[in-house]
XYZ file of C-alpha atoms in Angstrom:
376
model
C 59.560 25.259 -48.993
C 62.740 23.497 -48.191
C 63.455 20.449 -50.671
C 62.962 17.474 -48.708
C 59.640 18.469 -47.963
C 58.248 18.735 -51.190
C 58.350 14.581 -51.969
C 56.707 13.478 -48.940
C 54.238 16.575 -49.421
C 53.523 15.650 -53.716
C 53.314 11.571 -51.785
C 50.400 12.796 -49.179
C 48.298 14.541 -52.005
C 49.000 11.559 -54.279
C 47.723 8.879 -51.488
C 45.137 11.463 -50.184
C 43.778 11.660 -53.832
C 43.633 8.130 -54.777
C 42.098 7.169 -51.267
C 39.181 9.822 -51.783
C 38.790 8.505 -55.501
C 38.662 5.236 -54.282
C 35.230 6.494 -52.080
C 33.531 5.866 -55.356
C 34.708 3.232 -57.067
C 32.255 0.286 -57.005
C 31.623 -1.006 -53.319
C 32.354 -4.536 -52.711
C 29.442 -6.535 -51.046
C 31.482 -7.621 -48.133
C 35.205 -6.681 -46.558
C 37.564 -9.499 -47.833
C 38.546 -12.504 -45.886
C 41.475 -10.644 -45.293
C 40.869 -7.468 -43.417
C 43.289 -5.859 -42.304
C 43.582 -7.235 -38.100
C 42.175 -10.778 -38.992
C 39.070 -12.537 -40.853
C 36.968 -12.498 -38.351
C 37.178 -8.769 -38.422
C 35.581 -8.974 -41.831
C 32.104 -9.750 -40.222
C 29.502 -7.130 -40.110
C 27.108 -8.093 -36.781
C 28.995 -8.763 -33.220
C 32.071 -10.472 -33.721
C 33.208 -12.128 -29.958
C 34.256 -15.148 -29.373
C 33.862 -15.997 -25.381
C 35.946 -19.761 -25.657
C 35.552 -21.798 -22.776
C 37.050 -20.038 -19.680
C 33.634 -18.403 -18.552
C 34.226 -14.813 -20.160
C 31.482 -11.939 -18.997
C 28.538 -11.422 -21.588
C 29.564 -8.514 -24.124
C 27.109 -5.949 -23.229
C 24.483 -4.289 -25.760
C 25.294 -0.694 -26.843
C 23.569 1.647 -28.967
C 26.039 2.216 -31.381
C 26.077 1.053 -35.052
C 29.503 -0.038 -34.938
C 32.288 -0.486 -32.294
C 35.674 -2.051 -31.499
C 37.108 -2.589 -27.777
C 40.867 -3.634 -28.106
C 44.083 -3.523 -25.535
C 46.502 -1.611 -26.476
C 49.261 -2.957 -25.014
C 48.842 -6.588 -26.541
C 46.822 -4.993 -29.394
C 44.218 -7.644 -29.091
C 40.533 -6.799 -30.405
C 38.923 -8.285 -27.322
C 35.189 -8.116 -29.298
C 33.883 -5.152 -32.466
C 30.924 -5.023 -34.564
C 31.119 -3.992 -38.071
C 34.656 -2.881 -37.094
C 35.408 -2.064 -40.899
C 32.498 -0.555 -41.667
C 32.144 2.630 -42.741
C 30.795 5.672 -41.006
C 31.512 9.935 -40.647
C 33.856 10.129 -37.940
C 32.764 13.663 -37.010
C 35.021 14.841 -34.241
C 36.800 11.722 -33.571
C 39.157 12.559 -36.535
C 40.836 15.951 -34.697
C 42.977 12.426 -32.918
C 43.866 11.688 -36.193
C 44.363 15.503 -37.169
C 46.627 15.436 -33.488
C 48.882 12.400 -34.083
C 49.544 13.760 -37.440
C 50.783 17.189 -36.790
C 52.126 17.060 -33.374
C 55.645 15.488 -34.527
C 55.692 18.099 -36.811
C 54.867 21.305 -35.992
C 56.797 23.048 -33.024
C 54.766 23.788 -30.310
C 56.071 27.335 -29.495
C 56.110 28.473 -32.485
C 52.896 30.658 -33.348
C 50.480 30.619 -36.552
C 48.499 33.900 -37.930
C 44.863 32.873 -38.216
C 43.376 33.103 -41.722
C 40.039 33.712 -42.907
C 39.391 30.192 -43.523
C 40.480 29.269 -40.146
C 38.065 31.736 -38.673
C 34.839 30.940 -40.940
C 34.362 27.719 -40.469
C 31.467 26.853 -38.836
C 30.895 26.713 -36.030
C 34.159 27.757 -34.938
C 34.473 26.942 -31.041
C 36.912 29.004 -30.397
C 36.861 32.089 -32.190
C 39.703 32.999 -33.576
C 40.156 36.558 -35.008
C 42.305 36.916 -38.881
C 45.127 38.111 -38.665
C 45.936 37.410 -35.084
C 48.843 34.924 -34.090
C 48.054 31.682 -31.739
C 50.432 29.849 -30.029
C 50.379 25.983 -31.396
C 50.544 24.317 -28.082
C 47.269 26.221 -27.452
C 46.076 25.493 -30.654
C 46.188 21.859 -29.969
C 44.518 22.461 -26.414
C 41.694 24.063 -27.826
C 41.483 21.600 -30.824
C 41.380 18.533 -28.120
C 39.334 20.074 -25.280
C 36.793 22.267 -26.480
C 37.008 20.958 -29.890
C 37.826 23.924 -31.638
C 36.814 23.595 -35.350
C 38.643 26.733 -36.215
C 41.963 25.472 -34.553
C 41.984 22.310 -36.604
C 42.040 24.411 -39.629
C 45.058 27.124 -38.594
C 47.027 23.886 -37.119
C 46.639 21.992 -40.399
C 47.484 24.997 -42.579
C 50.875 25.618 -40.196
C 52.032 22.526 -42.256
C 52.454 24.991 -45.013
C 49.076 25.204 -46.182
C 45.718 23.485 -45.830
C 46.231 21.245 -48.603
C 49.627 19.967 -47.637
C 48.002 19.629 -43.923
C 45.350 17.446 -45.175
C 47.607 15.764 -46.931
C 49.834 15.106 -43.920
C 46.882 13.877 -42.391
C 45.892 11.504 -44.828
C 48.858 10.446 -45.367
C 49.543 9.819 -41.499
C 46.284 7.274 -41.762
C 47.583 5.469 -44.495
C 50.697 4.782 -42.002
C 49.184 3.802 -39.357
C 47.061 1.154 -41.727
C 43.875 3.499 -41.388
C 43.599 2.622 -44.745
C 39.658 3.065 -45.001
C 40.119 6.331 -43.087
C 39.519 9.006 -45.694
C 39.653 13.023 -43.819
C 38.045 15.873 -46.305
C 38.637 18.858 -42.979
C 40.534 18.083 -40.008
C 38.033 19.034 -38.163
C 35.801 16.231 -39.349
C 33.150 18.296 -40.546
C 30.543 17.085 -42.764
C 31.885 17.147 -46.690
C 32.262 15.364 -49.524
C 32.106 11.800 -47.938
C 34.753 11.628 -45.294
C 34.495 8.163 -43.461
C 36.431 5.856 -41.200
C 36.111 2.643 -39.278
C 36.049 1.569 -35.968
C 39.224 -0.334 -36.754
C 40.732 2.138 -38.057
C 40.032 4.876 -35.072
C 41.728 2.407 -32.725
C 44.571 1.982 -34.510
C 44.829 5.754 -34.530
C 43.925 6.099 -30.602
C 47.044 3.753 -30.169
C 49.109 5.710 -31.995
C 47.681 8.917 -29.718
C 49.012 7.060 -26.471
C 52.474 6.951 -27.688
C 52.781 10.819 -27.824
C 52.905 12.159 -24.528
C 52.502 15.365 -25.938
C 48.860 14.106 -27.090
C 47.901 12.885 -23.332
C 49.075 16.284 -22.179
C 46.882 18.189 -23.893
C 43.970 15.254 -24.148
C 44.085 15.293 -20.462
C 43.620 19.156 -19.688
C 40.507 19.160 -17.703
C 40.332 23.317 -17.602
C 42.343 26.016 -19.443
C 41.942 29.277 -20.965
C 42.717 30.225 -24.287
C 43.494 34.071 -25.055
C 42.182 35.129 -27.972
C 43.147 38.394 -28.185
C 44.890 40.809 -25.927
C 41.276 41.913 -24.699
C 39.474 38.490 -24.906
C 39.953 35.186 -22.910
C 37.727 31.982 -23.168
C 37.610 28.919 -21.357
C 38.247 25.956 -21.973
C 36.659 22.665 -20.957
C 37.390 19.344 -21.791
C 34.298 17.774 -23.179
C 35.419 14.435 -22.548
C 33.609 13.494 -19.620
C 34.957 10.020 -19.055
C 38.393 11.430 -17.925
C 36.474 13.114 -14.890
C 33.712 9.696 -14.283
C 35.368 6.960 -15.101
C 37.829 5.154 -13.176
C 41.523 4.876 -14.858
C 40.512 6.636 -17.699
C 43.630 8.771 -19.763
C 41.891 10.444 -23.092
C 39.364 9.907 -25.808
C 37.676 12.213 -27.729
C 33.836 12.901 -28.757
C 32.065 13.804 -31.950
C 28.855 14.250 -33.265
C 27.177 15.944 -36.509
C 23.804 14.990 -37.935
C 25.203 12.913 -40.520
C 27.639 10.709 -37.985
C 25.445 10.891 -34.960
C 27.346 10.343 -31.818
C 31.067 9.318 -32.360
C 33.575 8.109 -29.826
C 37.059 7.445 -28.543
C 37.795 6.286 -25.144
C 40.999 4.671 -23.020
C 41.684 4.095 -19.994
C 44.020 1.786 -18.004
C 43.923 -0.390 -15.017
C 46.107 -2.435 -13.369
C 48.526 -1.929 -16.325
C 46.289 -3.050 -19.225
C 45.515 -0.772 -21.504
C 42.149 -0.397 -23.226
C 40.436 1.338 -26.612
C 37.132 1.766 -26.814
C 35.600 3.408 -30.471
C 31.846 3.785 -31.470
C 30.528 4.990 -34.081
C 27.236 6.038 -35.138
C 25.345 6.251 -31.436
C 22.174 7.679 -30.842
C 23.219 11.380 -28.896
C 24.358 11.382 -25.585
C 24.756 7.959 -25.554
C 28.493 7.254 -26.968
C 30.136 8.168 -23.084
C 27.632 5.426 -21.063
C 28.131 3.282 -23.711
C 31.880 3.733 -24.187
C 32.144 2.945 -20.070
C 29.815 -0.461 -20.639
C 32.341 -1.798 -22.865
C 35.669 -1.163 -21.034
C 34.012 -2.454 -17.975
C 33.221 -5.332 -19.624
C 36.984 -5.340 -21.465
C 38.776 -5.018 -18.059
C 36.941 -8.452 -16.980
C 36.823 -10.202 -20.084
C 41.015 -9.027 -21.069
C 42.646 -12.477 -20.654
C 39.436 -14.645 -20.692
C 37.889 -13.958 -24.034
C 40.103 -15.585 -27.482
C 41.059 -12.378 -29.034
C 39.049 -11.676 -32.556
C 41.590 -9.978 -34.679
C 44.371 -7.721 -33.954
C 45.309 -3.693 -33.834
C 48.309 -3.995 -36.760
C 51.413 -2.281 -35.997
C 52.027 1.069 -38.223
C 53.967 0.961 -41.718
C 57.768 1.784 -41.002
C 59.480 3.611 -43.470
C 62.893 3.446 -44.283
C 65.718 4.838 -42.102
C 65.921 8.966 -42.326
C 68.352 10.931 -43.842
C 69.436 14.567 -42.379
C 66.287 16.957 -42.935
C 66.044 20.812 -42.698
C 63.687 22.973 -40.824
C 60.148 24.126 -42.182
C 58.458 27.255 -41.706
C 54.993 27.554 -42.286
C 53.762 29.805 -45.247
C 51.197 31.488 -42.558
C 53.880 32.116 -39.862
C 55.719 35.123 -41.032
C 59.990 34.734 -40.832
C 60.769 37.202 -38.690
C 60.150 37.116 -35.008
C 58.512 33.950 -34.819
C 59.875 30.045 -34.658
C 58.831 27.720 -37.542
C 55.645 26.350 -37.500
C 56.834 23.571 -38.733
C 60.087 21.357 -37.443
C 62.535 18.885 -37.925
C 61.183 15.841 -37.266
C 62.845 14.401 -33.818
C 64.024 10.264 -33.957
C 62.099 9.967 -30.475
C 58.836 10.887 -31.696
C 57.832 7.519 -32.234
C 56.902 6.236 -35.836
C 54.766 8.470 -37.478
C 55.460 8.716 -41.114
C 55.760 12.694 -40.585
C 58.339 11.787 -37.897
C 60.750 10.600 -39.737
C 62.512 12.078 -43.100
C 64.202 11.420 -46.256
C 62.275 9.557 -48.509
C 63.037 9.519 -51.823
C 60.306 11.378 -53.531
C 60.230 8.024 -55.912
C 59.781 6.186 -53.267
C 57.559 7.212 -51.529
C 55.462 7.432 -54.750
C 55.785 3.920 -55.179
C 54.627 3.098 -51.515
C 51.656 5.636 -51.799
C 50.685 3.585 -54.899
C 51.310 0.475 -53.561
C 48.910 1.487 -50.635
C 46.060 3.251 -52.425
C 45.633 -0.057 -54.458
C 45.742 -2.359 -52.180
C 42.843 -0.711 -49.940
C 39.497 -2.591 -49.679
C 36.935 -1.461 -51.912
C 34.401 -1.443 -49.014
C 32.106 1.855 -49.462
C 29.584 2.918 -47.025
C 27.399 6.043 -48.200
């Protein structure tokens, strides 16, 4: 593993680990008056504030927790217990995309391993030993929701550790900072949460990488997983085929997160996030549509109630060196892993050169200041 790698790598684990140790440190009775996007934010029940220009009514939704923002303005337009914490379930592959995308090269190819192709369920059904294509990887991982995809694509960083640190470590940039991801897949573990904050700051993040749309937005595709064997692939987001102006989202559900959500779409050049978290099932997409109807109309009218911070920048990059993944083999194949490229937008993994101290030091500075919030 090429030195320059090895810092930011040691950072990611070091944030990752004090983030997940901070899951069960005593839980504060109440987000602090200054959560991160405003004070208001800090509220628990509905948070909207219509002012005096006749703004619609915010619709009811079945969903424990939401946040409807523009992304353009960044502008929370109305939430409810926006940093509360919940299982993100699925919702957390966007967060598992915006992470790895800058990184890894998308024609290079990654041999599936045996965790990749145990986890349960997989979706896709990769086969050990055989070697997948990352652009297809990524497909799969944002269409059908491949389970087994999110774990080859995170171990392509170099290993599954050092992808879930990536990962964590991408949230902590973007200010996700109650986001904590155990599997990229967003599997039930060991007390994974996130926010409905923190999911729209990561959708915004998603609609700067066009690479991200591309594959977000694949309606139909099929993914060959083996010489032999061919499955399709459908994109189980159905708001991109029933909603007006909508450009990507994501859905998630296990029995511990219920329904999760994330939904944009754009009209009349604004911009709009939708997250929910915590729905009854089937009910995240109707729900989802209720809100950015009701966003679209009230964008303008309503007084904004906090704001979608901008990401942490790091300092200015110095020259980096390729990475290969330790599961693509040397010969044959491209890197897994590349150079970071200066138009990839601002993702911590998209630009080099930290010192490894610091980077330490930031890591620190950012696992202590996080709110000591804690859902179960």
């Amino acid at each position: 593993m090429p030195d320059w790698f090895i810092p930011r790598a040691a950072l990611a684990v070091a944030v990752a680990g004090l983030a997940t140790a901070a899951v069960t440190a005593p839980a504060a009775v109440a987000a602090p008056a200054g959560a991160i996007g405003g004070a208001q934010l800090s509220g628990h029940g509905v948070i909207v504030d219509y002012g005096s220009s006749g703004a619609p009514k915010l619709p009811a939704v079945k969903a424990s927790a939401f946040v409807i923002a523009d992304a353009g303005t960044g502008q929370v337009l109305a939430a409810k217990d926006p940093h509360g914490w919940y299982r993100p379930a699925s919702t957390l592959k966007v967060l598992t995309a915006v992470s790895l995308i800058p990184l890894l090269n998308p024609n290079a190819t990654v041999v599936a391993s045996k965790q990749a192709t145990s986890v349960a369920p997989d979706v896709v059904g990769l086969i050990p030993g055989h070697a997948y294509a990352i652009s297809d990887l990524f497909t799969a991982l944002l269409t059908i929701s491949a389970n087994d995809a999110a774990v080859a694509l995170a171990q392509a960083a170099g290993s599954f550790g050092k992808g879930m640190a990536v990962i964590n470590a991408e949230a902590r940039h973007l200010q996700a900072d109650d986001t904590v991801a155990v599997e990229p897949n967003g599997l039930d573990g060991p007390r994974p949460h996130t926010t409905p904050n923190d999911m729209a700051l990561i959708a915004r993040q998603a609609l700067r990488l066009p690479a991200f749309l591309k594959y977000d937005q694949t309606i139909t595709a099929k993914f060959s997983v083996s010489k032999k064997k061919s499955v399709p692939l459908y994109n189980q987001n159905s708001l991109l085929t029933s909603y007006p102006g909508a450009i990507g989202g994501k859905i998630g559900w296990t029995s511990a997160a219920g329904a999760t959500y994330i939904g944009m779409a754009r009209r009349n050049g604004v911009t709009l996030i939708v997250t929910l978290l915590h729905c009854p099932a089937l009910t995240e997409v109707d729900s989802a549509k209720s809100l950015l109807n009701w966003g679209f109309a009230a964008d303008g009218k309503v007084t904004p109630v906090g704001t979608l911070v901008s990401a942490v920048h790091p300092a200015a990059p110095a020259r980096t060196r390729s990475v290969r993944s330790a599961t693509t083999p040397a010969v044959g194949r491209r890197a897994a892993a590349r150079p970071p490229a200066a138009t990839s937008g601002p993702s911590v993994l998209a630009t080099a050169g930290f010192s490894g101290v610091g980077m330490l030091a930031a890591g620190l500075g950012f696992a202590y200041t996080r709110r000591q919030r804690g859902r179960p």
